[in-house]
Short mmCIF file of C-alpha atoms and ligand atoms in Angstrom, two decimals:
data_model
loop_
_atom_site.label_atom_id
_atom_site.label_comp_id
_atom_site.label_asym_id
_atom_site.label_seq_id
_atom_site.Cartn_x
_atom_site.Cartn_y
_atom_site.Cartn_z
CA MET A 1 8.76 -22.54 27.49
CA ASN A 2 8.59 -23.24 23.76
CA SER A 3 6.38 -24.81 22.22
CA LYS A 4 7.80 -26.60 19.37
CA ASP A 5 5.56 -24.93 16.89
CA GLY A 6 5.46 -21.79 14.85
CA TYR A 7 8.09 -19.09 13.76
CA GLN A 8 10.13 -15.89 14.92
CA TRP A 9 12.19 -13.87 13.70
CA THR A 10 14.02 -11.18 14.95
CA GLU A 11 17.16 -9.20 13.45
CA LYS A 12 19.14 -10.24 16.65
CA GLY A 13 18.12 -13.26 16.88
CA GLY A 14 18.07 -14.88 13.10
CA LEU A 15 14.15 -17.33 12.16
CA THR A 16 14.12 -19.85 15.17
CA GLN A 17 11.47 -21.98 15.23
CA GLY A 18 9.71 -22.54 18.25
CA VAL A 19 7.94 -20.24 20.48
CA PRO A 20 6.80 -19.60 24.37
CA SER A 21 2.75 -20.36 24.97
CA ILE A 22 0.52 -20.83 28.29
CA GLY A 23 -0.53 -23.14 26.58
CA LEU A 24 2.17 -25.72 26.48
CA ILE A 25 1.75 -28.35 28.73
CA GLN A 26 4.59 -29.86 30.81
CA PRO A 27 4.67 -32.89 32.20
CA PRO A 28 3.58 -33.67 28.46
CA SER A 29 1.61 -37.31 29.35
CA ASN A 30 0.05 -38.24 33.11
CA ILE A 31 -0.16 -41.90 32.16
CA THR A 32 1.20 -44.29 34.47
CA GLU A 33 -0.29 -47.49 33.72
CA GLU A 34 -0.67 -48.01 30.30
CA SER A 35 -3.40 -51.19 30.10
CA THR A 36 -5.56 -48.64 31.38
CA VAL A 37 -9.69 -49.79 29.26
CA TYR A 38 -10.94 -46.04 29.09
CA ASP A 39 -14.67 -44.76 29.34
CA VAL A 40 -12.90 -42.76 25.89
CA ILE A 41 -10.52 -42.07 24.24
CA ILE A 42 -9.96 -38.10 22.43
CA VAL A 43 -8.00 -37.74 19.83
CA GLY A 44 -6.82 -34.53 19.48
CA ALA A 45 -6.50 -31.64 21.89
CA GLY A 46 -8.28 -28.21 20.02
CA TYR A 47 -10.96 -26.54 20.96
CA THR A 48 -13.85 -29.21 19.61
CA ALA A 49 -11.86 -31.55 21.97
CA LEU A 50 -10.97 -29.74 25.18
CA THR A 51 -14.69 -29.21 24.96
CA ALA A 52 -15.25 -32.65 24.77
CA ALA A 53 -12.26 -33.87 27.53
CA ARG A 54 -14.51 -31.24 29.67
CA ASP A 55 -18.15 -32.32 29.06
CA ALA A 56 -17.02 -35.79 29.53
CA THR A 57 -14.44 -36.01 32.43
CA THR A 58 -17.81 -33.49 34.76
CA SER A 59 -20.39 -36.29 33.86
CA GLY A 60 -18.10 -38.94 35.49
CA LEU A 61 -16.94 -40.38 32.64
CA LYS A 62 -12.65 -41.76 32.49
CA VAL A 63 -11.03 -40.04 29.86
CA LEU A 64 -7.92 -40.21 27.65
CA LEU A 65 -6.48 -37.40 25.21
CA LEU A 66 -4.08 -37.97 22.48
CA GLU A 67 -2.48 -35.02 20.81
CA ALA A 68 -0.18 -34.98 18.14
CA ARG A 69 1.56 -31.33 19.64
CA ASP A 70 2.83 -29.96 23.22
CA ARG A 71 0.45 -28.10 22.96
CA ILE A 72 -2.70 -27.36 23.48
CA GLY A 73 -5.84 -25.36 20.73
CA GLY A 74 -5.10 -26.71 18.36
CA ARG A 75 -5.72 -24.31 15.02
CA SER A 76 -6.61 -21.88 17.71
CA TRP A 77 -3.26 -21.26 19.25
CA SER A 78 -1.31 -17.88 21.74
CA SER A 79 2.41 -16.66 21.33
CA ASN A 80 3.64 -15.16 24.03
CA ILE A 81 6.46 -12.82 22.95
CA GLY A 82 8.20 -10.21 24.83
CA GLY A 83 4.10 -10.40 27.37
CA TYR A 84 1.90 -10.07 23.97
CA PRO A 85 -0.03 -12.85 22.37
CA PHE A 86 0.46 -13.02 19.03
CA GLU A 87 -2.30 -15.01 17.46
CA MET A 88 -1.21 -18.25 15.05
CA GLY A 89 -4.34 -19.40 14.11
CA GLY A 90 -7.90 -18.72 15.19
CA THR A 91 -8.42 -15.63 16.78
CA TRP A 92 -11.37 -12.88 17.51
CA VAL A 93 -14.60 -14.50 18.38
CA ASN A 94 -18.25 -12.21 19.23
CA TRP A 95 -20.99 -12.79 21.64
CA GLY A 96 -23.16 -13.09 18.70
CA GLN A 97 -22.13 -17.12 18.87
CA ALA A 98 -23.49 -18.97 21.31
CA HIS A 99 -21.10 -21.73 22.10
CA VAL A 100 -18.44 -19.46 21.96
CA TRP A 101 -19.95 -17.13 24.11
CA ARG A 102 -21.39 -19.40 27.13
CA GLU A 103 -18.09 -20.84 28.15
CA ILE A 104 -16.45 -17.09 27.94
CA SER A 105 -19.92 -16.64 30.05
CA ARG A 106 -19.04 -19.77 32.32
CA TYR A 107 -15.19 -18.65 32.79
CA ASN A 108 -16.37 -14.80 34.03
CA MET A 109 -13.71 -13.73 30.77
CA ARG A 110 -16.81 -11.82 29.45
CA LYS A 111 -14.44 -8.59 30.40
CA GLU A 112 -11.51 -9.75 28.81
CA LEU A 113 -12.03 -9.00 25.04
CA GLU A 114 -9.94 -5.83 23.31
CA ILE A 115 -10.85 -4.07 19.70
CA SER A 116 -8.72 -5.33 16.93
CA GLN A 117 -8.60 -1.40 14.82
CA GLU A 118 -7.50 1.32 16.74
CA HIS A 119 -8.19 4.17 14.19
CA SER A 120 -7.85 7.71 16.89
CA TYR A 121 -4.62 8.53 15.07
CA GLY A 122 -2.40 7.67 12.80
CA VAL A 123 -1.97 7.84 8.97
CA ASN A 124 -5.64 5.97 9.23
CA HIS A 125 -6.40 5.25 5.76
CA PHE A 126 -6.65 2.46 3.91
CA SER A 127 -4.20 1.26 0.89
CA LEU A 128 -6.30 -0.07 -1.36
CA PHE A 129 -4.98 -1.82 -5.13
CA THR A 130 -5.94 -2.36 -7.85
CA ALA A 131 -4.04 -3.67 -10.46
CA ALA A 132 0.00 -4.79 -10.05
CA GLY A 133 1.50 -1.58 -8.72
CA LYS A 134 -1.09 0.56 -8.62
CA LYS A 135 -1.70 1.72 -4.95
CA THR A 136 -4.19 4.77 -3.69
CA ASP A 137 -5.07 5.48 -0.10
CA LEU A 138 -8.89 5.68 0.91
CA SER A 139 -9.97 6.88 4.12
CA HIS A 140 -11.16 3.56 6.25
CA GLU A 141 -15.55 5.60 5.38
CA GLU A 142 -13.79 4.91 2.06
CA GLU A 143 -12.87 1.36 2.11
CA ASP A 144 -16.47 0.39 3.60
CA ARG A 145 -18.50 2.38 1.04
CA ILE A 146 -16.41 0.52 -1.80
CA MET A 147 -16.63 -3.20 0.10
CA ILE A 148 -20.30 -2.61 1.07
CA SER A 149 -21.34 -2.03 -2.76
CA ALA A 150 -19.11 -4.69 -4.14
CA LEU A 151 -20.48 -7.32 -0.81
CA HIS A 152 -23.86 -6.82 -2.32
CA LYS A 153 -23.05 -7.26 -5.84
CA PHE A 154 -21.59 -9.75 -5.54
CA ILE A 155 -24.27 -11.71 -2.72
CA ASN A 156 -26.82 -11.00 -4.08
CA VAL A 157 -28.69 -14.23 -5.41
CA ASP A 158 -32.69 -13.56 -4.23
CA GLY A 159 -33.32 -10.33 -4.20
CA ALA A 160 -32.54 -10.20 -0.27
CA LEU A 161 -28.52 -10.77 -0.13
CA GLY A 162 -29.30 -14.01 1.04
CA ARG A 163 -31.97 -13.56 3.04
CA LYS A 164 -34.81 -15.83 1.32
CA ILE A 165 -32.70 -18.55 -0.42
CA MET A 166 -30.67 -19.18 3.51
CA PRO A 167 -33.11 -18.19 5.71
CA PHE A 168 -31.41 -20.73 8.23
CA PRO A 169 -27.64 -20.54 8.37
CA HIS A 170 -28.40 -22.98 11.38
CA ASP A 171 -30.19 -24.79 9.39
CA GLU A 172 -28.86 -23.81 5.79
CA THR A 173 -30.91 -25.67 3.09
CA TYR A 174 -34.21 -25.05 4.90
CA LYS A 175 -35.14 -23.58 0.95
CA PRO A 176 -33.79 -26.75 -1.05
CA ASP A 177 -33.77 -24.12 -3.94
CA VAL A 178 -30.48 -23.00 -2.45
CA LEU A 179 -29.00 -25.87 -3.44
CA PRO A 180 -28.27 -25.51 -7.13
CA ILE A 181 -26.23 -22.91 -5.56
CA ASP A 182 -23.67 -25.04 -4.39
CA ARG A 183 -22.50 -25.89 -8.31
CA LEU A 184 -21.25 -22.48 -8.28
CA THR A 185 -18.19 -21.71 -7.28
CA ALA A 186 -17.08 -17.76 -6.39
CA ALA A 187 -15.35 -17.40 -10.08
CA ASP A 188 -18.70 -18.59 -11.29
CA ARG A 189 -20.67 -16.15 -9.04
CA LEU A 190 -18.45 -12.55 -10.42
CA SER A 191 -19.13 -13.78 -14.54
CA GLN A 192 -22.83 -13.41 -13.83
CA ILE A 193 -22.36 -10.07 -12.89
CA GLU A 194 -19.42 -9.05 -15.82
CA GLY A 195 -19.88 -5.10 -15.98
CA GLU A 196 -21.28 -3.78 -12.24
CA LEU A 197 -18.00 -3.74 -10.22
CA SER A 198 -15.31 -0.90 -10.66
CA PRO A 199 -11.99 -1.90 -10.32
CA GLN A 200 -11.84 -0.41 -6.69
CA GLU A 201 -14.48 -2.85 -5.79
CA TYR A 202 -13.66 -5.64 -7.28
CA GLY A 203 -9.10 -5.36 -5.69
CA CYS A 204 -11.58 -4.95 -2.15
CA LEU A 205 -14.20 -8.44 -3.38
CA LYS A 206 -11.14 -10.07 -5.09
CA GLY A 207 -9.37 -9.44 -1.52
CA TRP A 208 -11.72 -10.51 1.49
CA LEU A 209 -13.32 -13.55 -0.29
CA LEU A 210 -9.63 -15.11 -0.55
CA LEU A 211 -9.51 -13.91 3.69
CA CYS A 212 -11.86 -15.33 3.84
CA SER A 213 -11.32 -18.46 1.57
CA GLY A 214 -7.51 -19.20 1.76
CA SER A 215 -8.31 -20.80 -1.81
CA THR A 216 -9.32 -19.37 -5.68
CA LEU A 217 -11.90 -17.85 -6.85
CA GLU A 218 -11.62 -20.40 -9.56
CA THR A 219 -12.06 -23.10 -6.64
CA MET A 220 -13.92 -21.72 -3.50
CA SER A 221 -17.55 -22.67 -3.04
CA PHE A 222 -20.17 -18.94 -2.96
CA TYR A 223 -22.61 -21.32 -0.96
CA GLU A 224 -20.11 -21.13 1.63
CA PHE A 225 -19.87 -18.17 1.13
CA LEU A 226 -23.44 -17.68 1.11
CA HIS A 227 -23.16 -19.31 4.99
CA LEU A 228 -20.59 -17.14 6.60
CA TRP A 229 -22.64 -14.16 4.83
CA ALA A 230 -25.75 -15.12 6.20
CA LEU A 231 -24.42 -15.97 9.84
CA SER A 232 -23.29 -12.28 9.89
CA GLY A 233 -26.30 -11.02 9.32
CA TYR A 234 -25.97 -11.12 6.17
CA SER A 235 -23.81 -7.77 5.88
CA TYR A 236 -20.38 -5.81 5.51
CA GLU A 237 -20.41 -5.06 9.17
CA GLY A 238 -21.31 -8.21 10.33
CA CYS A 239 -18.60 -9.88 8.94
CA ILE A 240 -16.69 -6.73 10.46
CA GLU A 241 -17.68 -7.70 13.76
CA TYR A 242 -17.83 -11.54 14.07
CA LEU A 243 -14.71 -11.98 11.76
CA VAL A 244 -11.97 -9.14 12.77
CA LYS A 245 -12.86 -7.67 15.95
CA TYR A 246 -13.24 -8.28 19.58
CA LYS A 247 -10.16 -10.63 20.75
CA PHE A 248 -8.82 -11.68 24.18
CA ARG A 249 -6.27 -9.41 25.82
CA GLY A 250 -4.32 -12.31 27.24
CA GLY A 251 -4.41 -14.37 24.08
CA GLN A 252 -6.57 -17.03 22.78
CA SER A 253 -4.94 -19.54 24.91
CA SER A 254 -5.88 -17.65 27.87
CA PHE A 255 -8.89 -19.26 27.05
CA ALA A 256 -8.26 -22.80 25.99
CA ILE A 257 -6.30 -23.63 29.60
CA LYS A 258 -10.06 -22.72 31.50
CA PHE A 259 -11.10 -25.97 29.64
CA TRP A 260 -8.30 -27.97 29.82
CA ASN A 261 -8.11 -26.61 33.33
CA GLU A 262 -11.58 -27.71 34.39
CA ALA A 263 -11.33 -31.26 33.09
CA LEU A 264 -8.53 -31.24 34.63
CA SER A 265 -9.76 -30.58 37.94
CA THR A 266 -12.25 -34.12 38.14
CA ASN A 267 -9.18 -35.77 38.27
CA ARG A 268 -10.88 -38.26 35.14
CA LEU A 269 -8.72 -37.60 32.48
CA SER A 270 -5.83 -38.15 31.40
CA TYR A 271 -3.43 -37.27 28.72
CA ASN A 272 -0.85 -37.54 26.30
CA PHE A 273 0.92 -35.16 24.25
CA ASN A 274 3.52 -35.88 21.32
CA CYS A 275 1.58 -39.05 20.49
CA PRO A 276 0.00 -38.66 17.19
CA ILE A 277 -2.23 -41.55 16.08
CA ALA A 278 -2.39 -43.83 13.53
CA SER A 279 -4.89 -46.52 13.25
CA ILE A 280 -8.26 -46.99 15.23
CA LYS A 281 -9.51 -50.74 15.23
CA ASP A 282 -12.90 -51.22 16.24
CA SER A 283 -14.11 -53.99 17.12
CA ASN A 284 -16.62 -53.98 18.90
CA ASN A 285 -17.40 -53.92 22.72
CA SER A 286 -13.95 -52.06 22.89
CA VAL A 287 -11.76 -50.15 20.86
CA GLU A 288 -8.08 -49.81 20.38
CA VAL A 289 -6.12 -46.42 19.21
CA THR A 290 -1.99 -46.73 17.74
CA SER A 291 -0.16 -44.20 17.62
CA ILE A 292 2.80 -44.01 15.32
CA ASP A 293 5.28 -45.22 17.88
CA GLY A 294 3.32 -48.35 18.68
CA ARG A 295 1.31 -48.06 21.78
CA ILE A 296 -1.62 -48.81 22.20
CA TYR A 297 -4.71 -47.77 23.66
CA LYS A 298 -7.92 -49.35 24.67
CA GLY A 299 -11.81 -47.32 25.75
CA SER A 300 -15.28 -48.08 25.21
CA ARG A 301 -15.32 -45.27 23.15
CA VAL A 302 -13.23 -43.61 20.51
CA ILE A 303 -14.21 -39.42 19.79
CA SER A 304 -11.64 -38.34 16.72
CA THR A 305 -11.05 -34.76 16.18
CA ILE A 306 -8.86 -35.07 13.53
CA PRO A 307 -9.20 -32.34 11.42
CA LEU A 308 -10.51 -33.26 8.17
CA ASN A 309 -7.83 -32.23 5.58
CA VAL A 310 -5.47 -35.13 8.27
CA LEU A 311 -8.06 -37.91 8.47
CA SER A 312 -7.12 -39.70 4.85
CA THR A 313 -3.18 -40.43 7.15
CA ILE A 314 -5.31 -42.54 10.59
CA LYS A 315 -6.30 -46.00 9.55
CA PHE A 316 -9.57 -46.47 9.91
CA ASP A 317 -10.93 -50.39 10.51
CA PRO A 318 -13.27 -51.76 9.79
CA PRO A 319 -13.17 -49.39 7.00
CA ILE A 320 -15.13 -46.68 6.64
CA ASP A 321 -18.04 -45.74 4.91
CA PRO A 322 -17.67 -44.57 0.81
CA SER A 323 -19.15 -41.05 1.37
CA LYS A 324 -16.84 -40.06 5.00
CA THR A 325 -13.29 -41.81 2.54
CA ARG A 326 -14.43 -39.74 -0.30
CA ALA A 327 -14.69 -36.11 1.18
CA THR A 328 -11.59 -36.72 3.00
CA ASN A 329 -9.37 -37.22 0.16
CA THR A 330 -10.63 -34.53 -1.64
CA GLY A 331 -10.59 -32.39 1.86
CA HIS A 332 -11.06 -28.32 2.31
CA LEU A 333 -8.60 -25.53 0.30
CA ASN A 334 -8.11 -23.43 3.15
CA GLN A 335 -4.24 -22.13 3.38
CA CYS A 336 -4.45 -19.13 4.11
CA VAL A 337 -1.10 -17.96 6.06
CA LYS A 338 -0.86 -15.62 8.74
CA VAL A 339 2.36 -13.98 9.29
CA HIS A 340 1.93 -11.52 12.11
CA ALA A 341 4.04 -7.50 11.95
CA GLU A 342 5.46 -5.52 14.95
CA VAL A 343 6.61 -2.82 13.50
CA SER A 344 8.30 0.58 15.31
CA ASN A 345 5.95 2.74 13.55
CA LYS A 346 2.95 4.05 15.64
CA ASP A 347 1.22 5.96 13.13
CA LEU A 348 0.20 2.78 11.22
CA ARG A 349 -1.72 1.09 13.98
CA SER A 350 -4.80 2.71 12.01
CA TRP A 351 -4.00 1.21 9.13
CA SER A 352 -5.32 -1.20 6.68
CA SER A 353 -4.69 -2.55 2.93
CA ILE A 354 -5.88 -4.57 -0.12
CA ASP A 355 -3.79 -5.90 -2.23
CA PRO A 356 -5.51 -8.80 -4.38
CA SER A 357 -1.64 -9.91 -5.63
CA SER A 358 0.52 -9.66 -2.91
CA LYS A 359 1.04 -13.13 -1.68
CA LEU A 360 -0.08 -11.51 1.69
CA LEU A 361 -3.09 -9.60 1.02
CA TYR A 362 -5.18 -8.32 3.15
CA ALA A 363 -3.94 -6.37 6.00
CA PHE A 364 -4.41 -4.44 9.39
CA GLY A 365 -2.56 -3.05 12.63
CA ASP A 366 -3.79 -4.81 15.04
CA GLY A 367 -2.24 -4.32 18.31
CA THR A 368 -0.10 -2.29 20.26
CA THR A 369 2.33 -4.85 21.47
CA PRO A 370 4.76 -3.72 25.72
CA ALA A 371 7.27 -2.06 23.93
CA GLY A 372 4.94 0.12 22.36
CA ASN A 373 5.10 -1.00 18.75
CA THR A 374 2.62 -1.17 16.02
CA HIS A 375 1.69 -4.71 15.62
CA ILE A 376 0.61 -5.48 11.89
CA VAL A 377 -1.27 -9.08 11.42
CA ALA A 378 -1.03 -10.23 7.19
CA PHE A 379 -2.66 -12.55 5.74
CA GLY A 380 -2.14 -14.63 2.10
CA ALA A 381 -4.09 -16.74 0.41
CA ASN A 382 -3.04 -20.63 -2.22
CA GLU A 383 -4.13 -17.70 -5.01
CA THR A 384 -0.17 -17.04 -4.61
CA HIS A 385 0.87 -18.94 -1.34
CA LEU A 386 3.36 -18.01 0.45
CA ASP A 387 5.67 -20.06 2.88
CA PRO A 388 7.33 -17.70 4.98
CA GLU A 389 10.34 -19.92 7.09
CA LYS A 390 11.47 -20.59 2.92
CA ASP A 391 12.51 -16.37 2.77
CA ILE A 392 12.68 -14.43 5.52
CA ASN A 393 12.96 -11.73 3.33
CA ALA A 394 11.03 -12.34 0.85
CA THR A 395 8.44 -12.33 3.72
CA LYS A 396 10.06 -8.94 5.04
CA LYS A 397 10.22 -7.23 1.48
CA ILE A 398 6.88 -8.41 0.79
CA LEU A 399 5.54 -6.62 4.11
CA THR A 400 7.47 -3.53 3.48
CA ASP A 401 5.82 -3.39 -0.13
CA LEU A 402 2.40 -3.24 1.18
CA THR A 403 3.55 0.56 2.57
CA ASP A 404 6.69 1.42 3.48
CA MET A 405 7.63 0.11 8.04
CA ASN A 406 10.22 -0.42 9.84
CA ILE A 407 10.24 -4.59 10.70
CA GLU A 408 11.54 -5.36 15.11
CA ARG A 409 10.38 -9.15 14.46
CA VAL A 410 8.19 -11.17 12.74
CA VAL A 411 5.65 -14.33 13.78
CA PHE A 412 3.69 -16.62 12.02
CA HIS A 413 3.12 -20.04 12.22
CA ASN A 414 2.06 -22.09 8.86
CA TRP A 415 -0.15 -24.60 8.79
CA SER A 416 -0.03 -26.03 5.75
CA SER A 417 2.82 -27.91 5.87
CA ASP A 418 1.42 -28.44 9.24
CA PRO A 419 1.37 -32.15 9.64
CA TYR A 420 -1.54 -32.39 11.68
CA ALA A 421 -4.00 -29.20 9.87
CA LYS A 422 -2.76 -29.55 6.59
CA GLY A 423 -4.54 -26.53 5.37
CA ALA A 424 -5.49 -23.56 7.87
CA TRP A 425 -9.66 -22.44 8.62
CA PHE A 426 -11.84 -25.30 6.74
CA PHE A 427 -13.21 -23.40 3.36
CA PRO A 428 -14.83 -25.86 0.79
CA GLY A 429 -14.51 -26.42 -2.94
CA LYS A 430 -18.49 -26.33 -4.75
CA GLU A 431 -20.84 -29.80 -3.66
CA PHE A 432 -18.53 -29.88 -1.28
CA VAL A 433 -20.72 -28.90 1.91
CA THR A 434 -23.91 -30.03 -0.07
CA SER A 435 -22.48 -33.36 -0.98
CA TYR A 436 -20.56 -35.18 2.95
CA LEU A 437 -21.98 -33.01 6.01
CA GLU A 438 -24.37 -35.32 6.67
CA ALA A 439 -21.46 -38.00 5.59
CA LEU A 440 -18.40 -36.29 8.12
CA ARG A 441 -20.39 -36.22 11.07
CA ALA A 442 -21.70 -39.22 11.64
CA ARG A 443 -20.44 -41.89 13.68
CA HIS A 444 -18.43 -45.36 12.68
CA GLY A 445 -19.22 -48.34 15.30
CA ASN A 446 -17.90 -46.86 18.50
CA VAL A 447 -16.56 -44.00 16.91
CA PHE A 448 -17.53 -40.79 16.99
CA PHE A 449 -16.47 -37.85 14.64
CA ALA A 450 -16.10 -34.35 15.43
CA SER A 451 -14.96 -31.30 14.14
CA SER A 452 -15.38 -27.98 13.82
CA ASP A 453 -14.92 -28.34 9.72
CA TRP A 454 -17.60 -30.35 9.81
CA ALA A 455 -19.93 -27.78 12.26
CA VAL A 456 -23.77 -27.53 10.99
CA GLY A 457 -23.48 -23.89 13.18
CA TRP A 458 -19.93 -21.22 12.64
CA ARG A 459 -18.13 -24.28 10.75
CA SER A 460 -14.67 -23.60 10.31
CA PHE A 461 -14.83 -21.09 13.50
CA ILE A 462 -13.97 -21.68 17.07
CA ASP A 463 -17.79 -21.37 18.32
CA GLY A 464 -17.94 -24.68 15.97
CA ALA A 465 -15.85 -27.16 17.33
CA ILE A 466 -17.26 -26.10 20.44
CA GLU A 467 -20.17 -26.48 19.31
CA GLU A 468 -19.24 -30.56 18.14
CA GLY A 469 -17.58 -31.09 21.81
CA THR A 470 -20.04 -30.43 23.14
CA ARG A 471 -22.46 -32.60 20.77
CA ALA A 472 -20.06 -35.26 20.99
CA ALA A 473 -19.26 -35.63 24.33
CA ARG A 474 -23.36 -36.19 24.41
CA ASP A 475 -23.75 -38.58 22.12
CA VAL A 476 -21.26 -40.58 23.37
CA LEU A 477 -22.33 -40.32 27.61
CA LEU A 478 -25.76 -41.56 26.39
CA ASP A 479 -25.19 -44.72 24.55
CA LEU A 480 -22.77 -45.68 27.09
CA ARG A 481 -25.49 -45.28 29.58
CA SER A 482 -27.73 -47.23 26.77
CA GLY A 483 -24.97 -50.40 27.04
CA PRO A 484 -22.97 -52.00 25.08
CA ARG A 485 -24.04 -51.31 21.10
CA GLN A 486 -25.07 -54.35 19.58
CA TYR A 487 -24.39 -54.08 15.55
P1 LIG B 501 -7.35 -28.43 15.61
O1 LIG B 501 -8.18 -26.92 16.98
O2 LIG B 501 -7.26 -28.50 14.46
O3 LIG B 501 -7.95 -29.43 16.80
C1 LIG B 501 -7.54 -31.09 15.57
C2 LIG B 501 -6.13 -31.42 16.75
O4 LIG B 501 -6.23 -32.50 17.12
C3 LIG B 501 -4.29 -30.79 16.52
O5 LIG B 501 -4.57 -30.37 17.87
C4 LIG B 501 -4.25 -31.48 15.84
O6 LIG B 501 -2.71 -31.64 16.77
C5 LIG B 501 -4.31 -32.47 16.63
N1 LIG B 501 -4.42 -33.82 15.57
C6 LIG B 501 -4.34 -34.17 14.10
N2 LIG B 501 -3.85 -34.93 13.74
C7 LIG B 501 -3.78 -35.49 14.59
C8 LIG B 501 -2.90 -37.33 14.50
N3 LIG B 501 -2.46 -37.76 13.55
N4 LIG B 501 -2.73 -38.16 16.32
C9 LIG B 501 -3.32 -36.76 17.08
N5 LIG B 501 -3.81 -36.09 16.93
C10 LIG B 501 -4.06 -35.27 16.22
N6 LIG B 501 -11.45 -19.17 14.43
C11 LIG B 501 -12.25 -18.40 15.06
O7 LIG B 501 -13.62 -18.01 15.60
N7 LIG B 501 -12.02 -17.14 14.54
C12 LIG B 501 -10.87 -16.52 14.14
O8 LIG B 501 -9.91 -15.33 13.72
C13 LIG B 501 -9.84 -17.26 13.22
N8 LIG B 501 -8.81 -16.99 13.19
C14 LIG B 501 -8.11 -17.98 11.95
C15 LIG B 501 -6.60 -18.06 11.46
C16 LIG B 501 -6.36 -18.96 11.13
C17 LIG B 501 -5.27 -18.09 11.13
C18 LIG B 501 -6.87 -20.23 11.38
C19 LIG B 501 -5.46 -21.66 10.65
C20 LIG B 501 -7.69 -21.28 11.86
C21 LIG B 501 -8.48 -19.14 12.29
N9 LIG B 501 -9.88 -20.58 12.88
C22 LIG B 501 -10.48 -19.11 13.52
C23 LIG B 501 -10.55 -21.20 13.02
C24 LIG B 501 -10.16 -22.06 14.29
O9 LIG B 501 -8.51 -22.15 14.21
C25 LIG B 501 -11.13 -23.40 14.03
O10 LIG B 501 -11.91 -23.92 13.13
C26 LIG B 501 -10.87 -24.08 15.33
O11 LIG B 501 -9.37 -24.19 16.12
C27 LIG B 501 -11.11 -25.46 15.24
O12 LIG B 501 -10.96 -27.14 16.23
P2 LIG B 501 -10.54 -28.13 16.56
O13 LIG B 501 -11.06 -28.74 17.10
O14 LIG B 501 -12.22 -28.75 15.84
O15 LIG B 501 -10.38 -28.61 15.88
#
């Protein structure tokens, strides 16, 4: 069945909203008694909420999960079209991401990963656009060489490629001399190394930075990029391994459904989908959560997994503290657009491209569909923002301007116009993390806040969501065991 989320275009069907996904939950609610008081109400059904719901129910708590959408997975979900799982959001995982790997191992899914890139046949080249319209086809080895050279010049603020200044990415401010780094944007850092990059290095670097941040060079935090780099083993090879290589053969929703099924199997999980919440009222010994259609749900504790860019739309009583308010009003910058094209050109399976001035600036062959077609994935950032559904023909033209391709299908989810995400994965401006991370992680009375957007490790990744869901469920469990909260 179709989720209301996502879009698909084919010549025959035109552009349609809503795509099939195994993450769709039917029936959308199992609530039989509206007046039940739950141990904990969890808002959201992304990986943070799914982990928290699984851990809380298996620990014996009575849980209510309220989700605005009709499906699980939040910013990580896959569509199932023609037997193929196009990934609409979060996709790639790695065994070096401890939280995610524990779950892959727990659900016996370690043999269900496959590699995105395939360079054994076809055109086997990398198209680099250095200035508007100037395209050079290079080997993938050249692509790596240029990228490594550029990234090393960019990241090397300490003579050790970041290892000295951020030796523990899971304790990122261990060295206080890292704090001033957060005053820099990527553009500030680029001006420090002006004249050191060749035009090809600049093109590759710009494409990579915009891919990672979904924003602009002038606004993205250099510190946050350093954090990502440190997590990836301080190397470009590590970035590729962690960020764009290993994905589930059956799609992200095949992973998310495992958490869901385990939580449901406890018979302690009640849920209501299509239920956006509007307000959270904490009256010391219980919390009331009100949906936008006025239904009230009661619990002893609440875990909000609402993303950073959406949190300011929720009314809190009592109001959340000024620092958290400033953080939610500021939000993060990532307005990445991710577009899939199914193309009949088999040779493009081994193609990749960077065109920093294109609205789809980073693209590569990501798979082969059951019809034998090549699946191309392409990303855009906020510098030249694209809303594909507003002009699908223009979107197709942007793709064919990168290289000749015969497009049979286009699939995407517009995260920027999505009211329950208001952006893609977390990527902040300068001084955001060092100013607000602790405030975002803090509880507010009986309300606990958990999200990949403020994880300490793989912040902005699925791994970070699982880290946060684990933390929230444990904090609530310990809190409930220690008796009613007094304050
Ligand atoms: P979400 O998944 O956003 O969950 C929050 C939930 O809250 C949502 O289901 C939302 O509908 C719900 N909600 C919001 N408002 C309300 C409301 N008012 N009432 C009720 N419910 C509400 N990560 C990786 O690890 N690897 C990748 O390759 C990767 N690629 C990505 C590509 C894209 C295009 C995007 C968008 C993200 C990507 N990520 C990737 C990041 C990853 O998807 C997220 O970090 C992670 O899924 C966030 O999980 P979460 O549960 O914290 O938040």
